[in-house]
Structure formats: C-alpha cells, structure tokens
C-alpha cells in the first residue's frame, strides 16, 4: 500500500484491490530474491556446524540434504575440529571449482584443508579435501538468501532502515506495471536507503586478507595461494 502511494496509484484513504495486493507481494518477494545475491545486503552471516564422515568427500547441502539447512548463496569461511572439545581447529580454504578440478589426488585422506562449494541449485554440493581420515565437525560461515514474505499477514522484524528501503525500492519496481514513472525524489530515496543499509553492513565486515587466514586468498579472484610459494 505504501509503495503504491509513493507513485500516486493510491491516496491516503484508498486501499489496493486483492489483485493489486497479490501482484505487490509477488514483486516484493522477487525484489528480496534479487537482493539475496548481493553480499552487502546480507545483514548477518550464518554460523552452522555439521558432521563429516571418515572416507566421505562429497556432501549435499539444502533442505532435507546431508547438511539439512537453507542452501547458502555463498560460503565465506570454514574450519574443522576432531569430535572432541580439547582438539585444535583446522582452517579450510574455500576454493573454486577449477582449483578443485585441478587437484590430482582427490582420494588422498588426511586432515581436511580445502572446501569446494559448487553453488548448485536447488541442492548445493560441498567437496572436502583431503578426504576426512576420521569423523570431524565442520563449521561453516555462510550467506543465506533473504527470507521472503509467505503471506500478506507475515509479521517481520526489520533492522533499522529496511522498511524505508523496501517501500521505496518496491515503488520504483512496480511503477512501470501501472504505466507510472517514479519521481526523481522517490528514486533517490530508494537509492539512498539501500546505500545506507550497505554502509551499515560494511562497517561490520573487513576487506583485510591476512596471511594465514584462508591461506592467502586473493580478494579479487577468490583463488588461494596454493602452489605460489
């Protein structure tokens, strides 16, 4: 309703029709799905842990899969521990498909030190290298899609600034469907509100890439320094 008011489709006292509301909800969820692909719009990354099986290198991830969770859009970091509270942790480097493909001894067993995620949909695949030589607990830091609104009555709690961003960006998104053109003022608020969210998220993220953390990964390519030294 607010988005339609911003582009002049409704006055303060008017309400959208059932058909318009249904279309608006669809457009809102499409907007959220699109934003899910942008790292700087993921407010908080998820820490989760899963069990690795000795001798098993491939694990599916997604609802009802080996790792039963929401499919991540991106895996940021990972480490493993032996199933004991007194054991040290072992950092895993997240590698691209090409790097894993070039690995010659894919059946080599030992303490895992690399993880490949193929970003498959609707089921993702995680490959662990070395192949675990025993049971380990895998800890993943990942980005998950923004949650869609299931119904018109869905109650949500939003971080500061998100309500404005959703209203104004939805207004810009739906305007052409109704032969309307969002004003420059509405467009600018949509841009500014989204920028403010990204700025707030960026304050809690670092661009540093310290040696020894993820084994010298490049911030440009995501590739590791394996074989460079």
PDB file of C-alpha atoms in Angstrom, residues 115-211:
ATOM      1  CA  UNK A 115      36.482 -26.937   0.718  1.00  0.00           C
ATOM      2  CA  UNK A 116      34.778 -26.526  -2.643  1.00  0.00           C
ATOM      3  CA  UNK A 117      31.157 -25.364  -2.947  1.00  0.00           C
ATOM      4  CA  UNK A 118      29.587 -25.550  -6.415  1.00  0.00           C
ATOM      5  CA  UNK A 119      26.590 -23.297  -5.604  1.00  0.00           C
ATOM      6  CA  UNK A 120      24.254 -25.823  -7.222  1.00  0.00           C
ATOM      7  CA  UNK A 121      20.504 -25.182  -7.136  1.00  0.00           C
ATOM      8  CA  UNK A 122      18.230 -26.312  -5.563  1.00  0.00           C
ATOM      9  CA  UNK A 123      20.824 -28.573  -3.946  1.00  0.00           C
ATOM     10  CA  UNK A 124      24.398 -27.429  -3.401  1.00  0.00           C
ATOM     11  CA  UNK A 125      27.378 -29.772  -3.270  1.00  0.00           C
ATOM     12  CA  UNK A 126      30.322 -29.453  -0.901  1.00  0.00           C
ATOM     13  CA  UNK A 127      33.562 -31.320  -1.594  1.00  0.00           C
ATOM     14  CA  UNK A 128      36.146 -31.710   1.151  1.00  0.00           C
ATOM     15  CA  UNK A 129      39.873 -32.175   0.532  1.00  0.00           C
ATOM     16  CA  UNK A 130      41.790 -34.004   1.932  1.00  0.00           C
ATOM     17  CA  UNK A 131      39.111 -36.657   2.227  1.00  0.00           C
ATOM     18  CA  UNK A 132      38.456 -36.805   6.003  1.00  0.00           C
ATOM     19  CA  UNK A 133      40.517 -39.572   7.565  1.00  0.00           C
ATOM     20  CA  UNK A 134      38.104 -39.737  10.517  1.00  0.00           C
ATOM     21  CA  UNK A 135      34.974 -38.011  11.824  1.00  0.00           C
ATOM     22  CA  UNK A 136      35.255 -34.226  12.052  1.00  0.00           C
ATOM     23  CA  UNK A 137      32.869 -31.424  12.914  1.00  0.00           C
ATOM     24  CA  UNK A 138      32.706 -28.887  10.090  1.00  0.00           C
ATOM     25  CA  UNK A 139      31.917 -25.268  10.946  1.00  0.00           C
ATOM     26  CA  UNK A 140      30.627 -23.105   8.103  1.00  0.00           C
ATOM     27  CA  UNK A 141      30.237 -19.329   7.884  1.00  0.00           C
ATOM     28  CA  UNK A 142      27.851 -18.633   5.019  1.00  0.00           C
ATOM     29  CA  UNK A 143      25.417 -16.185   3.474  1.00  0.00           C
ATOM     30  CA  UNK A 144      21.781 -17.273   3.196  1.00  0.00           C
ATOM     31  CA  UNK A 145      19.003 -15.848   0.985  1.00  0.00           C
ATOM     32  CA  UNK A 146      16.813 -13.120   2.459  1.00  0.00           C
ATOM     33  CA  UNK A 147      13.568 -14.600   3.782  1.00  0.00           C
ATOM     34  CA  UNK A 148      10.533 -13.989   1.602  1.00  0.00           C
ATOM     35  CA  UNK A 149       7.136 -12.919   2.910  1.00  0.00           C
ATOM     36  CA  UNK A 150       4.954 -16.043   2.990  1.00  0.00           C
ATOM     37  CA  UNK A 151       1.620 -14.205   3.182  1.00  0.00           C
ATOM     38  CA  UNK A 152       0.213 -10.699   3.489  1.00  0.00           C
ATOM     39  CA  UNK A 153      -0.067 -11.255   7.236  1.00  0.00           C
ATOM     40  CA  UNK A 154       3.558 -12.267   7.768  1.00  0.00           C
ATOM     41  CA  UNK A 155       4.976 -10.368  10.735  1.00  0.00           C
ATOM     42  CA  UNK A 156       8.665  -9.488  10.466  1.00  0.00           C
ATOM     43  CA  UNK A 157      11.268  -7.676  12.499  1.00  0.00           C
ATOM     44  CA  UNK A 158      13.498  -5.499  10.321  1.00  0.00           C
ATOM     45  CA  UNK A 159      16.845  -3.837  11.066  1.00  0.00           C
ATOM     46  CA  UNK A 160      16.909  -0.026  11.021  1.00  0.00           C
ATOM     47  CA  UNK A 161      16.377   1.433   7.540  1.00  0.00           C
ATOM     48  CA  UNK A 162      14.976  -1.696   5.923  1.00  0.00           C
ATOM     49  CA  UNK A 163      11.329  -0.621   5.960  1.00  0.00           C
ATOM     50  CA  UNK A 164      12.110   2.543   4.014  1.00  0.00           C
ATOM     51  CA  UNK A 165      14.329   0.662   1.563  1.00  0.00           C
ATOM     52  CA  UNK A 166      11.653  -1.934   0.874  1.00  0.00           C
ATOM     53  CA  UNK A 167       8.854   0.606   0.396  1.00  0.00           C
ATOM     54  CA  UNK A 168      10.728   2.965  -1.901  1.00  0.00           C
ATOM     55  CA  UNK A 169      12.516   0.301  -3.951  1.00  0.00           C
ATOM     56  CA  UNK A 170       9.258  -1.606  -4.368  1.00  0.00           C
ATOM     57  CA  UNK A 171       7.612   1.619  -5.545  1.00  0.00           C
ATOM     58  CA  UNK A 172      10.265   2.036  -8.231  1.00  0.00           C
ATOM     59  CA  UNK A 173       9.951  -1.648  -9.170  1.00  0.00           C
ATOM     60  CA  UNK A 174       6.148  -1.726  -9.652  1.00  0.00           C
ATOM     61  CA  UNK A 175       5.642   1.723 -11.216  1.00  0.00           C
ATOM     62  CA  UNK A 176       6.042   0.568 -14.871  1.00  0.00           C
ATOM     63  CA  UNK A 177       3.420  -2.171 -14.391  1.00  0.00           C
ATOM     64  CA  UNK A 178       0.825   0.543 -13.848  1.00  0.00           C
ATOM     65  CA  UNK A 179       2.076   2.940 -16.511  1.00  0.00           C
ATOM     66  CA  UNK A 180       3.572   5.178 -13.847  1.00  0.00           C
ATOM     67  CA  UNK A 181       7.003   6.729 -13.545  1.00  0.00           C
ATOM     68  CA  UNK A 182       8.567   7.132 -10.134  1.00  0.00           C
ATOM     69  CA  UNK A 183       9.673  10.695  -9.463  1.00  0.00           C
ATOM     70  CA  UNK A 184      13.355  11.518  -9.121  1.00  0.00           C
ATOM     71  CA  UNK A 185      12.752  12.149  -5.426  1.00  0.00           C
ATOM     72  CA  UNK A 186      11.342   8.637  -4.926  1.00  0.00           C
ATOM     73  CA  UNK A 187      14.175   7.096  -6.956  1.00  0.00           C
ATOM     74  CA  UNK A 188      16.785   8.981  -4.949  1.00  0.00           C
ATOM     75  CA  UNK A 189      15.312   7.861  -1.618  1.00  0.00           C
ATOM     76  CA  UNK A 190      15.295   4.276  -2.935  1.00  0.00           C
ATOM     77  CA  UNK A 191      18.984   4.558  -3.843  1.00  0.00           C
ATOM     78  CA  UNK A 192      19.990   6.343  -0.631  1.00  0.00           C
ATOM     79  CA  UNK A 193      18.139   3.934   1.660  1.00  0.00           C
ATOM     80  CA  UNK A 194      19.811   0.949   0.016  1.00  0.00           C
ATOM     81  CA  UNK A 195      23.212   2.633   0.203  1.00  0.00           C
ATOM     82  CA  UNK A 196      22.722   3.312   3.919  1.00  0.00           C
ATOM     83  CA  UNK A 197      21.997  -0.377   4.544  1.00  0.00           C
ATOM     84  CA  UNK A 198      25.144  -1.404   2.665  1.00  0.00           C
ATOM     85  CA  UNK A 199      27.204   1.129   4.607  1.00  0.00           C
ATOM     86  CA  UNK A 200      25.910  -0.205   7.931  1.00  0.00           C
ATOM     87  CA  UNK A 201      26.715  -3.778   6.910  1.00  0.00           C
ATOM     88  CA  UNK A 202      30.143  -2.822   5.557  1.00  0.00           C
ATOM     89  CA  UNK A 203      31.143  -1.394   8.936  1.00  0.00           C
ATOM     90  CA  UNK A 204      30.988  -4.910  10.355  1.00  0.00           C
ATOM     91  CA  UNK A 205      32.928  -6.507   7.508  1.00  0.00           C
ATOM     92  CA  UNK A 206      36.637  -6.321   6.817  1.00  0.00           C
ATOM     93  CA  UNK A 207      38.373  -6.200   3.447  1.00  0.00           C
ATOM     94  CA  UNK A 208      41.594  -7.418   5.063  1.00  0.00           C
ATOM     95  CA  UNK A 209      43.075 -10.655   3.786  1.00  0.00           C
ATOM     96  CA  UNK A 210      45.704 -11.602   6.331  1.00  0.00           C
ATOM     97  CA  UNK A 211      48.261 -14.255   5.517  1.00  0.00           C
TER      98      UNK A 211
END
